[in-house]
Short mmCIF file of C-alpha atoms in Angstrom, two decimals:
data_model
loop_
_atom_site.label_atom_id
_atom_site.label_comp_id
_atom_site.label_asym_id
_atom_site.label_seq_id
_atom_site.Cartn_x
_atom_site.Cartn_y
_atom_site.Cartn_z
CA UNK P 1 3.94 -9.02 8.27
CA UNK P 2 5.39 -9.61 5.21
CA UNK P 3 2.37 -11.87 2.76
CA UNK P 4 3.27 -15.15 1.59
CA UNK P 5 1.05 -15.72 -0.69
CA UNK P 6 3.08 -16.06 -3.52
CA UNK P 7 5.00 -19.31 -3.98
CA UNK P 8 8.24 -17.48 -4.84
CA UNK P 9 8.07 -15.60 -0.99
CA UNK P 10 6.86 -19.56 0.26
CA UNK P 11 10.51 -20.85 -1.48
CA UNK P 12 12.01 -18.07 0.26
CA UNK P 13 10.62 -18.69 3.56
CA UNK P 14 11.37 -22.59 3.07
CA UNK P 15 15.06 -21.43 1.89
CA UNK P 16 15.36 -19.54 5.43
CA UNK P 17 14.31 -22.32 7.46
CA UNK P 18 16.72 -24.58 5.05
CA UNK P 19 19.81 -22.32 5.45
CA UNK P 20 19.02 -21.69 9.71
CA UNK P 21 18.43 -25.57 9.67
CA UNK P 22 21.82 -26.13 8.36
CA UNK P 23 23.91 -23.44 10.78
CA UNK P 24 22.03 -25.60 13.40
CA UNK P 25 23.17 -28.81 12.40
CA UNK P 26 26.94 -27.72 11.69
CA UNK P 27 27.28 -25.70 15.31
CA UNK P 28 25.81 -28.81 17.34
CA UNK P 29 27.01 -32.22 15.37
CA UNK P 30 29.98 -30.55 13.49
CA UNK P 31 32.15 -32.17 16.24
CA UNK P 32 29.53 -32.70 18.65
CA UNK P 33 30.56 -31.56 22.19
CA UNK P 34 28.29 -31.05 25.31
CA UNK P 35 29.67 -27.47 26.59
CA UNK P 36 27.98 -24.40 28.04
CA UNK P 37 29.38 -22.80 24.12
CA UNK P 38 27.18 -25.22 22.44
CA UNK P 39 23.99 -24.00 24.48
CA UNK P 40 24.82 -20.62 23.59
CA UNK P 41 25.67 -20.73 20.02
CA UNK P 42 22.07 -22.71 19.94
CA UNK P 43 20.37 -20.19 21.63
CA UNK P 44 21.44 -17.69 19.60
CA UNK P 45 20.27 -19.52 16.46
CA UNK P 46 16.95 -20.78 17.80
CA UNK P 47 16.42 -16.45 18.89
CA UNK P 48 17.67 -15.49 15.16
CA UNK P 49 15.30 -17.97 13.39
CA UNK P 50 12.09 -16.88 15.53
CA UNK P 51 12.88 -13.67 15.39
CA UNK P 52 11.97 -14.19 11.53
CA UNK P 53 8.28 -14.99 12.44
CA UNK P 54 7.37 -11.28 11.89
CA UNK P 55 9.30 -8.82 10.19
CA UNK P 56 8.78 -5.15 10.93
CA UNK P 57 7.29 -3.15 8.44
CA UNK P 58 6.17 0.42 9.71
CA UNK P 59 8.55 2.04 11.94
CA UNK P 60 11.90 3.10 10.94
CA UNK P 61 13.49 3.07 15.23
CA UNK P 62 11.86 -0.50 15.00
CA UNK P 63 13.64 -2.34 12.03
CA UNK P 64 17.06 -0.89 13.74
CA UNK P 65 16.52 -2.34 16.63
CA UNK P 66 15.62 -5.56 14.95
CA UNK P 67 18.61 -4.97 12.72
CA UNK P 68 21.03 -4.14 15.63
CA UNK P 69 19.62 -7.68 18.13
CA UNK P 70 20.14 -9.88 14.25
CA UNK P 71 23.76 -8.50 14.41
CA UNK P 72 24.21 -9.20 18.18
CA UNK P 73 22.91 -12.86 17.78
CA UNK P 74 25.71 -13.27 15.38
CA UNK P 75 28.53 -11.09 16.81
CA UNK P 76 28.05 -12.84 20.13
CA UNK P 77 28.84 -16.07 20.59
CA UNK P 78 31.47 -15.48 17.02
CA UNK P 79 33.56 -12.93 19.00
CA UNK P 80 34.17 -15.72 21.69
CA UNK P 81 35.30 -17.87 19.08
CA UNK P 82 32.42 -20.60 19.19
CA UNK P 83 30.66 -19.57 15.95
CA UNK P 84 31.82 -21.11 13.74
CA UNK P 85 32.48 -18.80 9.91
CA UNK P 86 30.11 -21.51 8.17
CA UNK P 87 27.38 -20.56 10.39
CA UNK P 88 28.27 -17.18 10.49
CA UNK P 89 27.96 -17.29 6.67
CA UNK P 90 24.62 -18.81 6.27
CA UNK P 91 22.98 -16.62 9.28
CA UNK P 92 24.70 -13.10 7.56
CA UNK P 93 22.77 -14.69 4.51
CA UNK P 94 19.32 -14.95 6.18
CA UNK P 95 20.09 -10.93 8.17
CA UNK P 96 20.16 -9.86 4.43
CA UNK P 97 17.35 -11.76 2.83
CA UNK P 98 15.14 -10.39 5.54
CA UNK P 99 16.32 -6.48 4.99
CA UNK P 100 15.40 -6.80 1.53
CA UNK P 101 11.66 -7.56 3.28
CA UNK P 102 11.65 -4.60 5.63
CA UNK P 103 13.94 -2.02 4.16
CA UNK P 104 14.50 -0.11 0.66
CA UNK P 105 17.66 -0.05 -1.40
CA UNK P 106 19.97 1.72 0.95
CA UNK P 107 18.68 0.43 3.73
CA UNK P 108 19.42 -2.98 2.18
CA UNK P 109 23.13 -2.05 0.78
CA UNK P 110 24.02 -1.11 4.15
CA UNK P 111 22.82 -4.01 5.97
CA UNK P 112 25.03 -5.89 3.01
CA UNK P 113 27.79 -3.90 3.48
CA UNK P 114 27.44 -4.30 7.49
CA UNK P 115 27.45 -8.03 7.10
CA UNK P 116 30.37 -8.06 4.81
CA UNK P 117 32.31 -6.25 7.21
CA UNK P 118 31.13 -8.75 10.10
CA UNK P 119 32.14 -11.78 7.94
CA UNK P 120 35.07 -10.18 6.56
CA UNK P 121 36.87 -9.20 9.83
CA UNK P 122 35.70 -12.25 11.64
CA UNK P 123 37.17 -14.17 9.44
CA UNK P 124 40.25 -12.74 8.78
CA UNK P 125 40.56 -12.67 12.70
CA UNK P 126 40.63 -16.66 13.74
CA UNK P 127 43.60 -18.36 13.61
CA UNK P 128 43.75 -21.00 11.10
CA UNK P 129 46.85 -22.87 11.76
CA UNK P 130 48.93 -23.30 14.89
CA UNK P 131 51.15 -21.04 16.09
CA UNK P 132 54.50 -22.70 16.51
CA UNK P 133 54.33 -24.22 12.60
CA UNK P 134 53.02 -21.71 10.28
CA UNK P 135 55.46 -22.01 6.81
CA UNK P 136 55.10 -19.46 4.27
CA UNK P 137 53.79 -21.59 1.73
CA UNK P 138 50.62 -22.43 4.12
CA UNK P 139 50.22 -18.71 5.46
CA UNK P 140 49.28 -17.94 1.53
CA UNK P 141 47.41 -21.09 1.55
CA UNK P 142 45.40 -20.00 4.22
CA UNK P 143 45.31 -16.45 3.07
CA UNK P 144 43.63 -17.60 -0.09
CA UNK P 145 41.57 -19.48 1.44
CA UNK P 146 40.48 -16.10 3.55
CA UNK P 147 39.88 -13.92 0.46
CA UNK P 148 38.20 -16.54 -1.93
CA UNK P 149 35.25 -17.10 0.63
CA UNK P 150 35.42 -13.55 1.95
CA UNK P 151 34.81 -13.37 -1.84
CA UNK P 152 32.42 -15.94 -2.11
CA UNK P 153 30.16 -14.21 0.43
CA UNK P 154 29.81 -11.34 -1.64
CA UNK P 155 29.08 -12.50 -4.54
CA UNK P 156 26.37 -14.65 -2.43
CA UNK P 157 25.07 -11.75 -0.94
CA UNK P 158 24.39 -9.51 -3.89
CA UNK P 159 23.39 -12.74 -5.33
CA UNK P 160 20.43 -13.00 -2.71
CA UNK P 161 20.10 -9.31 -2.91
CA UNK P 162 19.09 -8.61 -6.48
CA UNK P 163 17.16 -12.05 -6.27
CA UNK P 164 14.74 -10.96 -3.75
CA UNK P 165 14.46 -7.66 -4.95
CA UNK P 166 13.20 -9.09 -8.14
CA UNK P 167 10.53 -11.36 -6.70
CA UNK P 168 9.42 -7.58 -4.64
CA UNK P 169 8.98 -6.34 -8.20
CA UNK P 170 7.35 -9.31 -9.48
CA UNK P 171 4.79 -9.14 -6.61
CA UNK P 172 4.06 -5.39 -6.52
CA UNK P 173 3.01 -5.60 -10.34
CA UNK P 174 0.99 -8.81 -9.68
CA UNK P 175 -0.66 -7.03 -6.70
CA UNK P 176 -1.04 -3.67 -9.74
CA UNK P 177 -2.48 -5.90 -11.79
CA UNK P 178 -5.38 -7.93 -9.44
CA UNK P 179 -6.42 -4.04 -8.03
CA UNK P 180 -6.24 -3.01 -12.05
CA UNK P 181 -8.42 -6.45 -12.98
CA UNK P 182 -10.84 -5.61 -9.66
CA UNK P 183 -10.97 -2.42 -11.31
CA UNK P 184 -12.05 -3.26 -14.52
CA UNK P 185 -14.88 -6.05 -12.95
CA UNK P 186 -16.47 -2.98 -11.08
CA UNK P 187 -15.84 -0.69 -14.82
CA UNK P 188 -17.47 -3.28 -16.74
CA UNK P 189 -20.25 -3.92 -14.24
CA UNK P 190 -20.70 -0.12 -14.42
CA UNK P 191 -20.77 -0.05 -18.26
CA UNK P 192 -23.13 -2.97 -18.28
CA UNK P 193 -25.87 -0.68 -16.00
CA UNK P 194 -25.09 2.35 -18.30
CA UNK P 195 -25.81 0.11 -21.65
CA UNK P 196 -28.56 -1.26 -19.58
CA UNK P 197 -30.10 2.92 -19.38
CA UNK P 198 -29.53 3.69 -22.92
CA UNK P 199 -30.96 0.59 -23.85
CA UNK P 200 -33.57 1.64 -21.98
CA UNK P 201 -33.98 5.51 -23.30
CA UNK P 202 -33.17 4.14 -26.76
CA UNK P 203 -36.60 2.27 -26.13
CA UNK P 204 -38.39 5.09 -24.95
CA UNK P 205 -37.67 7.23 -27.79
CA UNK P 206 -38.76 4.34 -30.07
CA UNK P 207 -41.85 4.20 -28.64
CA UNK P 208 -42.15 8.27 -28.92
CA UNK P 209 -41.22 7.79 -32.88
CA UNK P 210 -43.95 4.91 -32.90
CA UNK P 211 -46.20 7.44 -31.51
CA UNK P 212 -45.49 10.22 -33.53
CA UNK P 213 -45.92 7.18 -36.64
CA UNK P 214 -49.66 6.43 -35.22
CA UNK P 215 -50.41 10.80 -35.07
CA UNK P 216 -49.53 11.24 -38.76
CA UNK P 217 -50.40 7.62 -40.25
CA UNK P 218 -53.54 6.65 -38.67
CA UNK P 219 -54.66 9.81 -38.02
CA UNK P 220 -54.64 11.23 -41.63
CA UNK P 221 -56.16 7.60 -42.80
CA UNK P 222 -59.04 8.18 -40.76
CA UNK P 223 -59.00 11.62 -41.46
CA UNK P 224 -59.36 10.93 -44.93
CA UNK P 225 -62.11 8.03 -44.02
CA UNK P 226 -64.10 10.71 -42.87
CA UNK P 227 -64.28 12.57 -45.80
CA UNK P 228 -64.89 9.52 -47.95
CA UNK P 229 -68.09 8.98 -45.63
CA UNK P 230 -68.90 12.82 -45.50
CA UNK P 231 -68.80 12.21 -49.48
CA UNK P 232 -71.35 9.43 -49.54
CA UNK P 233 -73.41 10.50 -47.18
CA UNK P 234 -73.60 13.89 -49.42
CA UNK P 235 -74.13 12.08 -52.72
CA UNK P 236 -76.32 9.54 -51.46
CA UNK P 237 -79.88 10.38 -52.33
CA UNK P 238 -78.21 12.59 -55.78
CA UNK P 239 -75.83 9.53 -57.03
CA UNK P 240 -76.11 6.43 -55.93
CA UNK P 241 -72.92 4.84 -57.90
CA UNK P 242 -71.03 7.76 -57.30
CA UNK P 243 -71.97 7.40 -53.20
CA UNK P 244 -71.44 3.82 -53.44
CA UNK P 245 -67.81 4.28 -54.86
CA UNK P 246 -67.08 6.38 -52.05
CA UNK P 247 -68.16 4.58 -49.79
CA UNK P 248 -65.70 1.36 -51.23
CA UNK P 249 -62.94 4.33 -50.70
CA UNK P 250 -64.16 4.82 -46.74
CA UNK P 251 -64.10 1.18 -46.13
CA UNK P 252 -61.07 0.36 -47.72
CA UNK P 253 -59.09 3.06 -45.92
CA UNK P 254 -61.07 1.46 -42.73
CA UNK P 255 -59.14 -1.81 -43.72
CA UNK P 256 -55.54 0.15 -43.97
CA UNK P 257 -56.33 2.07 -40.91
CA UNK P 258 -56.81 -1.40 -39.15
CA UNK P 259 -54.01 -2.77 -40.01
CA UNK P 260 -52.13 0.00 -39.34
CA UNK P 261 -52.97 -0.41 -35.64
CA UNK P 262 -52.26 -3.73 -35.95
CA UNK P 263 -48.65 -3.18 -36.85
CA UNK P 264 -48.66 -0.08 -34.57
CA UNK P 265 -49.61 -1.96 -31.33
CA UNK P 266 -47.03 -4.49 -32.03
CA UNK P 267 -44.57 -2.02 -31.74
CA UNK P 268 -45.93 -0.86 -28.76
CA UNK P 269 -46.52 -4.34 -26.87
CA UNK P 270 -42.59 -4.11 -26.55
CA UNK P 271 -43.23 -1.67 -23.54
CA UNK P 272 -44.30 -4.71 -21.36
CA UNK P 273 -45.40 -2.77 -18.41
CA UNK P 274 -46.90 0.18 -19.54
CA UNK P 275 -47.43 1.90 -16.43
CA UNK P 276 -48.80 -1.02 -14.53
CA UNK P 277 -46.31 -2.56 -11.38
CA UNK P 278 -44.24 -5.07 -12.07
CA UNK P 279 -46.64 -7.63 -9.91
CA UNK P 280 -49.30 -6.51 -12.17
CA UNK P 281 -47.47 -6.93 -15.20
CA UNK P 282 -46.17 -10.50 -14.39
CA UNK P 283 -49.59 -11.56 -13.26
CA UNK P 284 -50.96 -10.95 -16.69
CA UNK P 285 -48.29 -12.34 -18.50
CA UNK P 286 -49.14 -15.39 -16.39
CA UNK P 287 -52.78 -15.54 -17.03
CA UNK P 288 -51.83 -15.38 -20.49
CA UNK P 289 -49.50 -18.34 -20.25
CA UNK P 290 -52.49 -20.30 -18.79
CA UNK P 291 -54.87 -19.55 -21.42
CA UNK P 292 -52.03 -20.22 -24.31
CA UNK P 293 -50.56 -24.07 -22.24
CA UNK P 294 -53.86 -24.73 -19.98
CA UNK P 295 -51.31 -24.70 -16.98
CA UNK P 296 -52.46 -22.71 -13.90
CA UNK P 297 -49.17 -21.61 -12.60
CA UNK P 298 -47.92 -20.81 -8.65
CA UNK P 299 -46.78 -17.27 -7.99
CA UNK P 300 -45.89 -15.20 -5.22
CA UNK P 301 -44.42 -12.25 -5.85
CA UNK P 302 -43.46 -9.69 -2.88
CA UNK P 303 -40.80 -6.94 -3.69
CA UNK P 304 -40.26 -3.13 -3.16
CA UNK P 305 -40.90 -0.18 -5.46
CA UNK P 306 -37.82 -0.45 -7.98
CA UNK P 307 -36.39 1.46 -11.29
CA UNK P 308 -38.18 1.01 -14.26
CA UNK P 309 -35.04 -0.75 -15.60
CA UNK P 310 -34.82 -2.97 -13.47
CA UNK P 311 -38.59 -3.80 -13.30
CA UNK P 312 -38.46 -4.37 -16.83
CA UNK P 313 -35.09 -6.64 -17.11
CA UNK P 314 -37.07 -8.83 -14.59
CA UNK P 315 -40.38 -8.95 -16.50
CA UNK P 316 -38.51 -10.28 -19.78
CA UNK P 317 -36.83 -12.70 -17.58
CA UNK P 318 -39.39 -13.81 -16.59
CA UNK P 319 -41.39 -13.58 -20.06
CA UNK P 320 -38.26 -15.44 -21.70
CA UNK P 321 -38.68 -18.00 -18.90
CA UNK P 322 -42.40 -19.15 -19.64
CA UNK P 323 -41.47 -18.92 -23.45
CA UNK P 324 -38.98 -21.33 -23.16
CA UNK P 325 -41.79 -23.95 -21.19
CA UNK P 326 -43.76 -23.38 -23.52
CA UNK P 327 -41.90 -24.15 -26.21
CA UNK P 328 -39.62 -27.25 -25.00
CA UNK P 329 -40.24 -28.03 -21.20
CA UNK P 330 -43.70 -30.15 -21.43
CA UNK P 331 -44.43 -29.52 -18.20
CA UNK P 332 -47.22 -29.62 -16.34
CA UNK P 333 -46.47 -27.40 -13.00
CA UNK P 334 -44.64 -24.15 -13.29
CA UNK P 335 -43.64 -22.08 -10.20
CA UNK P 336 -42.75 -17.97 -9.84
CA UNK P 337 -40.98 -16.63 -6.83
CA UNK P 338 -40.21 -12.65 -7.10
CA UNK P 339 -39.09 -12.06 -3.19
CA UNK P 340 -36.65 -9.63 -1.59
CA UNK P 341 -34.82 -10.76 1.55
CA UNK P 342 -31.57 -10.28 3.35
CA UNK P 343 -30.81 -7.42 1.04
CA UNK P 344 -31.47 -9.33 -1.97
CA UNK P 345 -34.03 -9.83 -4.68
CA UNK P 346 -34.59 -13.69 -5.67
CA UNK P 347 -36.14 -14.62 -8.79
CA UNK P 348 -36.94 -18.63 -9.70
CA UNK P 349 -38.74 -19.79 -12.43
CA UNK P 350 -39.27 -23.64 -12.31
CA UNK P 351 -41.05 -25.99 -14.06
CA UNK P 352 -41.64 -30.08 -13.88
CA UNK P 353 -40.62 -30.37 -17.67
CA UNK P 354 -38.43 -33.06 -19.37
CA UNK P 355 -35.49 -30.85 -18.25
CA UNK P 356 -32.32 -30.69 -20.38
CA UNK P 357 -28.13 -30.64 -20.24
CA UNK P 358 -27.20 -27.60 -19.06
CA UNK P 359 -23.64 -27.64 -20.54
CA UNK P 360 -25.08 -28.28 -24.11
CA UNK P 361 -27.86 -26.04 -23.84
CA UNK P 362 -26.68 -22.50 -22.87
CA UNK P 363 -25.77 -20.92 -26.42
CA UNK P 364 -29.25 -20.02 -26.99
CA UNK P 365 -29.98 -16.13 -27.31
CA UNK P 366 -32.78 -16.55 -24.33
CA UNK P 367 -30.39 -17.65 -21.91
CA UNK P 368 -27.60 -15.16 -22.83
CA UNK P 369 -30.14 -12.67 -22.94
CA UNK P 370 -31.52 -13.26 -19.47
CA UNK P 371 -28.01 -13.39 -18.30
CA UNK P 372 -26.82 -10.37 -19.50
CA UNK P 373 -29.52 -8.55 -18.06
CA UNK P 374 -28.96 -9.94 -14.77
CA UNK P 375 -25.03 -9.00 -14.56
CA UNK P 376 -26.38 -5.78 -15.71
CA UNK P 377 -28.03 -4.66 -12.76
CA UNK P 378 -24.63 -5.87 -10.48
CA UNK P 379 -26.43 -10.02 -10.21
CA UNK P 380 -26.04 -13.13 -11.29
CA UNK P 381 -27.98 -15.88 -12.93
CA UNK P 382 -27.96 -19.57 -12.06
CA UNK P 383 -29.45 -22.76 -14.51
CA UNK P 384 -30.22 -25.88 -12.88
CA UNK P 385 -31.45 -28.62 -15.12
CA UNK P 386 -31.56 -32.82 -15.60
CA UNK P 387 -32.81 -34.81 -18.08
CA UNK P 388 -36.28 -35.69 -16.48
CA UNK P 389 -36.02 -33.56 -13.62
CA UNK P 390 -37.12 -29.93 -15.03
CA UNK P 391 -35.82 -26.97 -15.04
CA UNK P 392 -35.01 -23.48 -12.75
CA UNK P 393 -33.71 -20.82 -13.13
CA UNK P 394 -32.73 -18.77 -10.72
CA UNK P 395 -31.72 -14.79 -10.68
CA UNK P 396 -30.33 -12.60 -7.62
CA UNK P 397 -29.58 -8.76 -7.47
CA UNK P 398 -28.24 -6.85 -4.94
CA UNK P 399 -30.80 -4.70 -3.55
CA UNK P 400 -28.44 -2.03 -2.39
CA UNK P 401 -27.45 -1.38 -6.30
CA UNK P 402 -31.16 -1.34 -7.21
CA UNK P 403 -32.41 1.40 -5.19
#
C-alpha cells in the first residue's frame, strides 16, 4: 500500500475519488436512462474506483495484471459505445495517476502513452454527427473538436504525470530526512554517553594529579617538619633560643601542612563515592542532610550493580536535589526512591516545600545540570512543581543502556 500520510498523497486520494465521482455522475444522470448499458457502465466504474483501495507495489506480473483489468474496465463498456469520452477521459486520468504510484518512469510513460492511444482512437472512432447531413464546414468542426481534446488529454496527462512524480520526490526526501533526523537523535544520544566517559576519565586523572599534588606538597612539608623537630630536639638542652626557633619553624610548617590537606581533600570530596556503593554513598549524603536541615528524610533505595558513570550521574542528582531543599524548598518531609523495575531505573526526589513555577524556574545550572546527565545515559528527566504544593523530581534510564 501506497502511505498517505502526507497531505499532498491525502489531496491526491481526495482528487481520485473527486474525478471517479464525477465519471459517475455524468454516465448515470447525463441523460438519465434505466438500461442494462447504464448497469454496466456503473459497474465498471464502481470495480475501477475499488480497485484503487490497494495499489500493488512488489511484483512486476502483478501491477500488469492490475494494469491490463484498469484498461478492460475502460475499453469495455466504451467499445460498445455506452462510455461516454468524458468519462473515458477522467477514468484514463485516474489509470495514470495510479501508475505513477506503482511503477517507475517507463513504466509510467507507457501506461501514458497506452491511454493516449485508448482515448485517442476511441474518440476519433464515434460518430459525431448524423449520417445523412454531414456538410464540410461541420466535418472540420467536428474534426477540431477531435484533435483539440485529443490534445487536451495530453497535455492533462503529462500534466498529472510530472505532478505526482514531484510529490514522490518530495516524500522520498522527507522520508531521507526523518531516518537522517532519527539518526542524528541516536548520534547525539551517543555523543552525550561518550562526553559523559571523558568527563568521567577527565575526573579520574584530576584526582591522580591531586594525588601526585598531596606526594610532593605535603609530603616534603612534613618532611621538612621533621627535620625542624629533629633540630630542636638536638639543640634543646645546648640552645634553648636556637631550639625554640626551630621549633616556631616545625609548627608553622604543621600549620601549612594542615591547610594543605584542607585544600587537598576538597579536591578530593569531588569523587563522591569513593569506592563505597551507590546506596552507601546516598545514605551518607542523607545523614548529612539531616544533621545540616534537622529533617530525617524517607529512602528506599533498591537497584543493581551499575557503571561507575552512571552511579555517579545519579549520586549528584541526587546531591543537587537535597541542595536545592535546602536552599529554597522549606520543607519539612523529603522523600528518595532509587528502584529498578520493568527494565527501568526510577529516581524521585520530593519534598513538601513551598514549591515553585516550573516554567520560570528551569534556567538554573542545577536543573540543566541534572538534565543533561540524565539524557546522557539514554533517560529523561521530569519537574513537577506548584506554588504550595512542593516539589519532585523525577529521573528514568533505560536499564538495557546501563548495563
Amino acid at each position: 500500500m501506497v502511505s498517505l500520510t502526507y497531505p499532498s498523497f491525502r489531496l491526491l486520494l481526495y482528487l481520485e475519488w473527486l474525478l471517479l465521482a464525477t465519471a459517475m455522475f455524468m454516465e448515470v444522470l447525463l441523460p438519465f436512462e434505466l438500461s442494462w448499458s447504464l448497469l454496466l457502465r456503473v459497474l465498471a466504474i464502481a470495480t475501477f474506483s475499488l480497485m484503487g483501495l490497494r495499489l500493488p507495489m512488489v511484483k512486476l506480473e502483478t501491477k500488469l495484471l492490475y494494469t491490463a483489468l484498469e484498461f478492460g474496465l475502460i475499453l469495455l463498456p466504451a467499445t460498445h459505445h455506452s462510455l461516454s469520452s468524458r468519462s473515458v477521459f477522467l477514468l484514463c486520468l485516474v489509470l495514470v495517476m495510479r501508475s505513477c504510484l506503482i511503477f517507475k518512469r517507463f513504466g509510467q510513460l507507457i501506461v501514458l502513452g497506452l491511454s493516449l492511444l485508448c482515448y485517442g482512437t476511441l474518440l476519433l472512432s464515434k460518430p459525431i454527427v448524423p449520417k445523412n447531413f454531414i456538410p464540410d464546414k461541420l466535418v472540420v468542426m467536428s474534426w477540431d473538436w477531435r484533435l483539440s481534446n485529443i490534445l487536451l488529454f495530453s497535455l492533462t496527462l503529462v500534466f498529472a504525470l510530472l505532478l505526482i512524480n514531484a510529490l514522490l520526490a518530495e516524500r522520498q526526501s522527507r522520508e531521507q530526512l526523518e531516518i537522517a533526523h532519527q539518526q542524528l537523535e541516536i548520534t547525539n544520544q551517543q555523543l552525550c554517553q561518550y562526553a559523559l566517559r571523558i568527563e568521567d576519565q577527565a575526573t579520574l586523572q584530576e584526582r591522580n594529579r591531586i594525588a601526585r599534588e598531596i606526594h610532593d606538597g605535603l609530603g616534603h612539608t612534613l618532611a621538612a617538619q621533621t627535620i625542624q623537630i629533629n633540630n630542636t630536639l638536638l639543640f634543646w638542652e645546648s640552645n634553648n633560643d636556637k631550639a625554640l626557633a626551630f621549633l616556631k619553624q616545625a609548627k608553622q610548617l604543621g600549620a601549612e601542612a594542615l591547610l594543605e590537606i584542607r585544600r587537598s581533600l576538597s579536591v578530593l570530596r569531588s569523587n563522591p563515592l569513593q569506592g563505597q556503593s551507590l546506596k552507601s554513598a546516598i545514605e551518607k549524603l542523607l545523614t548529612d542532610f539531616q544533621q545540616t536541615t534537622g529533617i530525617e528524610p524517607s529512602c528506599r533505595i533498591d537497584v543493581p550493580h551499575m557503571p561507575t558513570e552512571v552511579n555517579t550521574a545519579l549520586y549528584r542528582i541526587v546531591q543537587e536535589s537535597l541542595t536545592n531543599i535546602c536552599k529554597h524548598a522549606q520543607a519539612t518531609t523529603v522523600t528518595v526512591r532509587l528502584l529498578a523495575y520493568a527494565g527501568m531505573i526510577y529516581l524521585s526526589v520530593a519534598d513538601d516545600g513551598k514549591g515553585f513555577n516550573p516554567t520560570q524556574n528551569t534556567t538554573g545550572f542545577g536543573l540543566q545540570g541534572m538534565r543533561e546527565r540524565a539524557v546522557a545515559l539514554g533517560g529523561q528527566l521530569n519537574l513537577h512543581s506548584q506554588l504550595e504544593t512542593g516539589c519532585r523530581i523525577c529521573v528514568s534510564l533505560p536499564l538495557s543502556k546501563l548495563l
